[in-house]
Coordinates of C-alpha atoms and ligand atoms in Angstrom, one line a residue:
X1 CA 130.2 119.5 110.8
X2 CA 127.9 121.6 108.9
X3 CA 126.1 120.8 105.9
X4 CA 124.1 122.6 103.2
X5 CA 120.7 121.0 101.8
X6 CA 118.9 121.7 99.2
X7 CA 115.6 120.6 98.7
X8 CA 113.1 120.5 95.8
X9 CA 111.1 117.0 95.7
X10 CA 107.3 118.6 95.4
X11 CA 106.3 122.5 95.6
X12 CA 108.8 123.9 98.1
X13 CA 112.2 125.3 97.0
X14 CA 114.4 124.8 100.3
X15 CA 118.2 125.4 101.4
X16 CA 119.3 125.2 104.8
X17 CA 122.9 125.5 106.4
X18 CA 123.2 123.2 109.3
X19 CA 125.8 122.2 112.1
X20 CA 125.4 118.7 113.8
X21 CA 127.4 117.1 116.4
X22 CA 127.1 113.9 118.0
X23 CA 126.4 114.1 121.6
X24 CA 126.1 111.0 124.4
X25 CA 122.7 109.9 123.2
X26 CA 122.1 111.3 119.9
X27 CA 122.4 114.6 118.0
X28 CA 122.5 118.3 117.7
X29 CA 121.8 120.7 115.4
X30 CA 122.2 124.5 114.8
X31 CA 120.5 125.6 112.1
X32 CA 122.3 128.7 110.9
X33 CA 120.3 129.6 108.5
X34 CA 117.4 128.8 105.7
X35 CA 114.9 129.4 103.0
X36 CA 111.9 128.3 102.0
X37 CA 109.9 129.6 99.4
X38 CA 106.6 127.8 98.6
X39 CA 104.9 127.6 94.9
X40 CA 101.2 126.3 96.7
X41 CA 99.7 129.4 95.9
X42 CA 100.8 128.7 91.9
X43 CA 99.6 125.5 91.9
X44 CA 96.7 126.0 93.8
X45 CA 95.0 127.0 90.4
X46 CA 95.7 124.0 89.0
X47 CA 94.1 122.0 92.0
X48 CA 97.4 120.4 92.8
X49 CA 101.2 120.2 92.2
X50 CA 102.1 120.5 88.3
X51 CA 105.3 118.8 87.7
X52 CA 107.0 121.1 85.3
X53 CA 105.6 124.2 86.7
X54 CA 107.7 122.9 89.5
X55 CA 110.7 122.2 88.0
X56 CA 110.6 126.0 86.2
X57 CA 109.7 127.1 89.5
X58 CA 112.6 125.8 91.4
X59 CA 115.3 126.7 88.7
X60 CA 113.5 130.4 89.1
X61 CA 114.2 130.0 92.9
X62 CA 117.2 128.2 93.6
X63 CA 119.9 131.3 92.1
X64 CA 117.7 133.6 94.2
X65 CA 117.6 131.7 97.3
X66 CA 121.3 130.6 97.2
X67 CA 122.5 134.3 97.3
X68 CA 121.7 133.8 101.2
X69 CA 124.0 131.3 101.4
X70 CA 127.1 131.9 98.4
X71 CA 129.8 133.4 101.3
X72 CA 129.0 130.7 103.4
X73 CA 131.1 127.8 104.6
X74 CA 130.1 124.0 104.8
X75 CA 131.7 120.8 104.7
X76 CA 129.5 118.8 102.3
X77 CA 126.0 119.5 100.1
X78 CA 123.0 117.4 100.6
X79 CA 120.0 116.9 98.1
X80 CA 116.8 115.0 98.1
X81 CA 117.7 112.1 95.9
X82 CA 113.9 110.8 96.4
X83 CA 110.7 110.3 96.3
X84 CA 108.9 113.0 94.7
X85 CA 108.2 114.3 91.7
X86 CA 110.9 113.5 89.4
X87 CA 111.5 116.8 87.0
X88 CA 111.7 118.5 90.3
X89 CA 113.9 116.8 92.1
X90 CA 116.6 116.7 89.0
X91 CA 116.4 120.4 89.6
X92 CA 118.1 120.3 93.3
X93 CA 120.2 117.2 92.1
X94 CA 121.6 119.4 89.1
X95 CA 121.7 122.2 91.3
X96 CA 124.1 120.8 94.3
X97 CA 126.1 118.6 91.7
X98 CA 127.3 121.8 90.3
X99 CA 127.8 123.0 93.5
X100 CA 129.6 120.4 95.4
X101 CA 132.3 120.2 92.1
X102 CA 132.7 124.0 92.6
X103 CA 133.4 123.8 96.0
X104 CA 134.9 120.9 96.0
X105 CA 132.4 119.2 98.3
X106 CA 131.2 115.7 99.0
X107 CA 127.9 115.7 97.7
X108 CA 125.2 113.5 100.2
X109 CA 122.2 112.2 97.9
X110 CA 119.4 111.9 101.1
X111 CA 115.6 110.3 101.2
X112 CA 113.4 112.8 101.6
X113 CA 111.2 110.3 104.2
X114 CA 114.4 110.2 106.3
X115 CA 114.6 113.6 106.6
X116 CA 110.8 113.9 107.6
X117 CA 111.4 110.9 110.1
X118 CA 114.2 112.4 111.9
X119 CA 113.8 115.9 111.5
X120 CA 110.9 114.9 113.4
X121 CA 112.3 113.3 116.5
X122 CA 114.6 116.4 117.3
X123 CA 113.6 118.5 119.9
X124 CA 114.1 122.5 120.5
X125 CA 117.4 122.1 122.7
X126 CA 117.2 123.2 126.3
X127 CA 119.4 126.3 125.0
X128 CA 117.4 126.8 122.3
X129 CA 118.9 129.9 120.9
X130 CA 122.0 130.2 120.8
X131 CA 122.7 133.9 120.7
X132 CA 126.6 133.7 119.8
X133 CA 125.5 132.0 116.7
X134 CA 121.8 133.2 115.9
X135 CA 120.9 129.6 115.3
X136 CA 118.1 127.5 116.4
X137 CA 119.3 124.5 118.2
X138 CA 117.5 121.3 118.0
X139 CA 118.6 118.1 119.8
X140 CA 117.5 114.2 119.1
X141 CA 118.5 112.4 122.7
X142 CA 117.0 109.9 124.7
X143 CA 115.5 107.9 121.3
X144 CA 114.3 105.1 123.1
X145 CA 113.9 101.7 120.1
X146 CA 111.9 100.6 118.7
X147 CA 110.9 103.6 117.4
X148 CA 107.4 103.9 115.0
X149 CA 107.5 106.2 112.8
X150 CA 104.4 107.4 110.9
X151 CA 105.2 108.9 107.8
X152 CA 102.1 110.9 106.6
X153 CA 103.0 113.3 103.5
X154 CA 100.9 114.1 100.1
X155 CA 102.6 111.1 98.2
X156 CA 103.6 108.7 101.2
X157 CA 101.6 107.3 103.9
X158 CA 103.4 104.6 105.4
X159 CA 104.2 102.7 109.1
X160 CA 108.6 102.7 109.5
X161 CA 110.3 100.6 112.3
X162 CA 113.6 101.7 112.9
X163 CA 115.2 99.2 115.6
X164 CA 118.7 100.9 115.1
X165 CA 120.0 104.0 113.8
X166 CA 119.1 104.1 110.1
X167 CA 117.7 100.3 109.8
X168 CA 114.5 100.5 108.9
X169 CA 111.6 98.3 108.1
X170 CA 108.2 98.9 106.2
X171 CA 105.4 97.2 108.7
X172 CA 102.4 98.8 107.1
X173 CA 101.2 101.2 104.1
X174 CA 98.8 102.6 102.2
X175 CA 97.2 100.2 99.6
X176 CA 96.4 103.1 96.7
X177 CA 96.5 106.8 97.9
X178 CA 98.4 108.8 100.5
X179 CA 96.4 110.1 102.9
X180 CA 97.7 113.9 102.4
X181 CA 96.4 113.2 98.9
X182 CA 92.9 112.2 100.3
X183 CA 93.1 115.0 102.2
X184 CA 93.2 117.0 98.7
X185 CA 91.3 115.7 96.6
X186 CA 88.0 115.5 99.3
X187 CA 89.0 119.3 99.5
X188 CA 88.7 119.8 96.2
X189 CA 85.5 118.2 96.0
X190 CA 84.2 120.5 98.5
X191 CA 85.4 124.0 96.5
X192 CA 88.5 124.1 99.2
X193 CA 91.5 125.2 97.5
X194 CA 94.5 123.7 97.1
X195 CA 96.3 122.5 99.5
X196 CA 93.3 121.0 100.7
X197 CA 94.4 119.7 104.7
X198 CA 94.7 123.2 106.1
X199 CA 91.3 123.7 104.6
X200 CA 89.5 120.5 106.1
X201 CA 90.9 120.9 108.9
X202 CA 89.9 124.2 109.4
X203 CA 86.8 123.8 108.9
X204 CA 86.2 120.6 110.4
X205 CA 87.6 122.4 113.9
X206 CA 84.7 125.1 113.1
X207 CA 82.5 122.4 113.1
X208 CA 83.2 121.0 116.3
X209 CA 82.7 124.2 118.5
X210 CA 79.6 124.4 117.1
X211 CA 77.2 123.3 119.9
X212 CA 73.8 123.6 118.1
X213 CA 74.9 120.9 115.3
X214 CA 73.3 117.4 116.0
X215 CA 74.0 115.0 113.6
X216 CA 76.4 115.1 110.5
X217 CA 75.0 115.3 106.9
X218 CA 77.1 112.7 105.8
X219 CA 78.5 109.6 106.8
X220 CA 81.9 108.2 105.6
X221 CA 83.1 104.8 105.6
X222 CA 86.4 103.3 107.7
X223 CA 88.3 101.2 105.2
X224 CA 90.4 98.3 106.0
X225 CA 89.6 98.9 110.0
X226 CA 89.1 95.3 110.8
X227 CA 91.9 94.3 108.4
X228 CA 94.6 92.3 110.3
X229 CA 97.6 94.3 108.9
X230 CA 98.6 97.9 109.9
X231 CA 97.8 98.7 105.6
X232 CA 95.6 101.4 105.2
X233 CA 93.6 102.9 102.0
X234 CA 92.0 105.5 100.9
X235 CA 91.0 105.3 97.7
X236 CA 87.5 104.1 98.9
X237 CA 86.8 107.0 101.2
X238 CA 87.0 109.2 98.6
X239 CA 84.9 107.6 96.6
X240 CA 82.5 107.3 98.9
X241 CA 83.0 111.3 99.7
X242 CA 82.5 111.9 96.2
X243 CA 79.1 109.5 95.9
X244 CA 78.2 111.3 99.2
X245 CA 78.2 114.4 97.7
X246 CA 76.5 113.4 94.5
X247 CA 73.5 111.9 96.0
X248 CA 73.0 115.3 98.3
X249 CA 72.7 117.2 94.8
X250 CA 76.3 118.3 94.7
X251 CA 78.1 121.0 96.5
X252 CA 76.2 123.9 95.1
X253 CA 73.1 122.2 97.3
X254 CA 75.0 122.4 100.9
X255 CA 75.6 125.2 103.5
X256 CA 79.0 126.7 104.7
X257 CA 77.7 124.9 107.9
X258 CA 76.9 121.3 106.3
X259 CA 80.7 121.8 104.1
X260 CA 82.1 121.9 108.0
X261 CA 80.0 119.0 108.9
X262 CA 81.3 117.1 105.9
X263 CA 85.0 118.2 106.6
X264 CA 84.7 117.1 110.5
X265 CA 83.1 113.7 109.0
X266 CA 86.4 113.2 106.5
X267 CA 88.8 114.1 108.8
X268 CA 87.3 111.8 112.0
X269 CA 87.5 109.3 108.7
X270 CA 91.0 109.3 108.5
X271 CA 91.6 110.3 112.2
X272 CA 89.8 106.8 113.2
X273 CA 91.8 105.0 110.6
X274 CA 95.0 106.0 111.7
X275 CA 94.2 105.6 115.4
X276 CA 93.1 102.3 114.9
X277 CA 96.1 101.6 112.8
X278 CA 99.0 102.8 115.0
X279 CA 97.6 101.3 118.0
X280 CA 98.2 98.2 116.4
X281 CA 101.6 98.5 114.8
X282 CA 102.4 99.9 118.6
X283 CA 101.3 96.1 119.9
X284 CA 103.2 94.5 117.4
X285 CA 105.9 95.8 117.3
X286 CA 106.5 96.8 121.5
X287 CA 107.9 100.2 120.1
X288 CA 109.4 102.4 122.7
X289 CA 109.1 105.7 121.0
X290 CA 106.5 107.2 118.1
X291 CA 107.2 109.7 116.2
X292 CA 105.2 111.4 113.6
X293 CA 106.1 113.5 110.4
X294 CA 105.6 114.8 107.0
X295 CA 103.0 117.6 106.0
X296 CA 99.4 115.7 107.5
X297 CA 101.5 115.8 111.1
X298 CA 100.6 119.4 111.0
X299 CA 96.7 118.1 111.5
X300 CA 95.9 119.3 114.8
X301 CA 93.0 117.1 115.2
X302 CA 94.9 113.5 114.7
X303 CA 98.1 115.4 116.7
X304 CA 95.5 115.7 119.9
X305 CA 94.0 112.0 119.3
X306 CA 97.1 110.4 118.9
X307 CA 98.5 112.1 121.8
X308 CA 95.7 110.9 123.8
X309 CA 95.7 107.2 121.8
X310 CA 99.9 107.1 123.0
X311 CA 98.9 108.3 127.3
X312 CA 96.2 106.3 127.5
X313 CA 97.2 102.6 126.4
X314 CA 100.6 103.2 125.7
X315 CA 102.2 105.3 128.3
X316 CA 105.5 103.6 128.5
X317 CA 106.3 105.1 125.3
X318 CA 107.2 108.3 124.6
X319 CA 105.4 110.2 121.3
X320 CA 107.8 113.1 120.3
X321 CA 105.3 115.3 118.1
X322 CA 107.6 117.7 115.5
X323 CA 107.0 120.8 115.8
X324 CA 105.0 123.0 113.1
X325 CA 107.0 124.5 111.7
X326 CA 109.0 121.7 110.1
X327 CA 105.9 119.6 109.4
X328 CA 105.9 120.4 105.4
X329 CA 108.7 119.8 103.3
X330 CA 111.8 121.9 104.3
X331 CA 115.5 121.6 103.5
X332 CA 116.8 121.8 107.6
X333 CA 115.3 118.0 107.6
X334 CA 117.2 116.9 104.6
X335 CA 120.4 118.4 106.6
X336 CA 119.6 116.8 109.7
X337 CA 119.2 113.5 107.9
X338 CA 122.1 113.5 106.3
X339 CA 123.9 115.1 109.3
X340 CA 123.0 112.1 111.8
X341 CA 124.0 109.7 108.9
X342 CA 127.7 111.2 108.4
X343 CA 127.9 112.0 112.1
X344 CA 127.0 108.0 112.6
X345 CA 130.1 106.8 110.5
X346 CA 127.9 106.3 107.9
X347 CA 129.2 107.3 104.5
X348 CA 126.4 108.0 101.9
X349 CA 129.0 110.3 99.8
X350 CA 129.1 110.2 96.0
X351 CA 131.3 111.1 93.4
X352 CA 129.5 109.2 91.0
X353 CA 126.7 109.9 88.9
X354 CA 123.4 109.4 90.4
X355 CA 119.9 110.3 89.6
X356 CA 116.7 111.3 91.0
X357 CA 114.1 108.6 92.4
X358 CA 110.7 109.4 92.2
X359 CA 110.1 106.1 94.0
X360 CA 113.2 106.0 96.4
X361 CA 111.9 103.6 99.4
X362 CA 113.5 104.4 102.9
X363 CA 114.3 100.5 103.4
X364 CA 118.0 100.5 102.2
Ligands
KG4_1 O1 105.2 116.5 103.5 P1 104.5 117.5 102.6 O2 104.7 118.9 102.8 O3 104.8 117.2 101.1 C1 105.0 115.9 100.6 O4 106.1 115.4 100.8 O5 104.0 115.4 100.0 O6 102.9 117.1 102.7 C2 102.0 117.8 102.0 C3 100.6 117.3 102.4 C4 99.5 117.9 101.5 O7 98.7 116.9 101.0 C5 98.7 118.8 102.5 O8 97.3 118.9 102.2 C6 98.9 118.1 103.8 O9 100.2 117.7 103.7 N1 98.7 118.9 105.0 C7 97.7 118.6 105.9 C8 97.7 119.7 106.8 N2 98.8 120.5 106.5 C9 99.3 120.0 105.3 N3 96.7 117.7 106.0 C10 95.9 117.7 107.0 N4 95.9 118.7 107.9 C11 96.8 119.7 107.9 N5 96.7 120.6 108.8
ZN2 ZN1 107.3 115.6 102.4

């Protein structure tokens, strides 16, 4: 079965063309071909995503991209139905309505989170190219349950249990902002541009190989640590960054080499929290398998800490870690989501109106 997707919830304009089968123990996937064209750069002069400099954006992209894809064959069209930012969603939902009556096509309104969730638990397939097709083959198999999924994006931040195929279950969240968010606004702070995690992260790795550096000029705090719930916020760290900063004089005040210090303190912030965090949705829940996604998975700092976290007191688990290049937002994971649901007998197909949902929760 393959599937087109199309995918516009935030600042990335994606379609992808995608063949899944069902295999013995999960899923394959070719991806045959897609697009991506980002608008970070755009926004980076506002500081962060502008909603209807998206929208314009993607309507701009979309015809452009599509031309890839106009001779090509597929047996239904998926769109992010949700969450993200709602003018830019309605521009893929208006999009692959059109397109779907056109063609003729069942038309698959998927959750954005699902795709980041799953997308993420596929694996480059043993044959990983396949050179009769030119596609990239990915494979889910294996999926030991429960599996933990933490879902780390710029709007979400959130623990999901998935005991069965598609059945999942919130078990812990962020009280105020998403950590990706956190991530961009402390950047900002700190003159970084936009998106700010790529930044702090780069610099806070700088910081670490530097030998001569004894002790940090700031200190951050560790919110809800000792909280007895697998909730996190972050609201209060970056406050705290920002009083931080204040009391040192401001930014203009600090070297290149105390902006790294500050950086490597934020991110062992949030590195710490989410440590502490998924070690103890692990306990409670005995899951069998964790799985990361969404954009913050790209952090290589909390990627090597959890890694080590997941050998060292859970080693009867297995952590898949996506790979990096379908960290961000991308339309191949909103086509493997909605391939693994149709190829599992589930039937998310509409013919109805429907609308975009900023909100959309992953818990059906
Ligand atoms: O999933 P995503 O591409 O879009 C949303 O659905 O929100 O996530 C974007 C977020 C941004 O906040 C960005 O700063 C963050 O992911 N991000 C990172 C890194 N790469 C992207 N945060 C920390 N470290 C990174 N290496
Ligand atoms: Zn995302």
């Amino acid at each position: 079965m393959k599937i087109l997707a199309i995918e516009t919830s935030c600042d990335e304009t994606g379609i992808a063309l995608v063949e899944g089968e069902k295999t013995a123990g999960g899923f394959a996937f070719s991806v045959l071909k897609h697009a991506l064209l980002s608008q970070a750069q755009l926004h980076a002069e506002y500081g962060g995503v502008y909603p209807n400099l998206a929208k314009r954006e993607h309507q701009k992209n979309l015809p452009v991209l599509f031309e890839q894809f106009k001779d090509e064959e597929a047996n239904a069209i998926a769109v992010t139905q949700g969450p993200g930012l709602e003018p830019a969603l309605w521009t893929g939902i208006e999009f692959a309505k059109k397109l779907a009556a056109d063609k003729n096509l069942p038309l698959l309104p998927t959750n954005h989170m699902e795709g980041h969730l799953i997308s993420s638990l596929a694996q480059t397939g043993s044959n990983h190219f396949s050179f009769l097709q030119k596609a990239k083959m990915m494979e889910i198999k294996n999926v030991q349950f429960p599996v933990l999924g933490l879902l780390i994006s710029g709007g979400h931040t959130e623990f999901v249990l998935m005991r069965e195929w598609f059945k999942y279950e919130i078990i812990g969240e962020t009280l105020d902002d998403a950590v990706g968010e956190a991530f961009d606004k402390v950047a900002r702070m700190l003159g970084l541009a936009y998106p700010g995690g790529p930044e702090i992260s780069r610099l806070a790795s700088f910081s670490r190989g530097e030998t001569s550096r004894k002790k940090s000029v700031v200190s951050l705090p560790r919110p809800m640590l000792q909280a007895d719930t697998c909730d996190v916020s972050f609201s209060g760290l970056k406050t705290a960054a920002l009083y931080a900063l204040r009391d040192m004089g401001g930014i203009q005040t600090l070297s290149a080499e105390q902006i790294a210090d500050f950086a490597r303190e934020f991110e062992d912030a949030v590195t710490e929290i989410l440590l502490k965090k998924t070690a103890r949705a692990m306990e409670q829940t005995g899951a069998k398998t964790f799985v990361i996604g969404g954009g913050v998975a790209a952090n290589a700092h909390l990627r090597s800490q959890l890694q080590k976290l997941i050998e060292k007191d859970f080693s009867y688990a297995e952590f898949r870690l996506p790979e990096l290049s379908i960290t961000g937002d991308n339309a191949i994971m909103i086509a493997e989501a909605a391939l693994a649901r149709r190829l599992n007998g589930l039937d998310d197909a509409t013919k109805e109106d429907f609308r975009a949902e900023g909100q959309l929760s992953i818990v059906k």
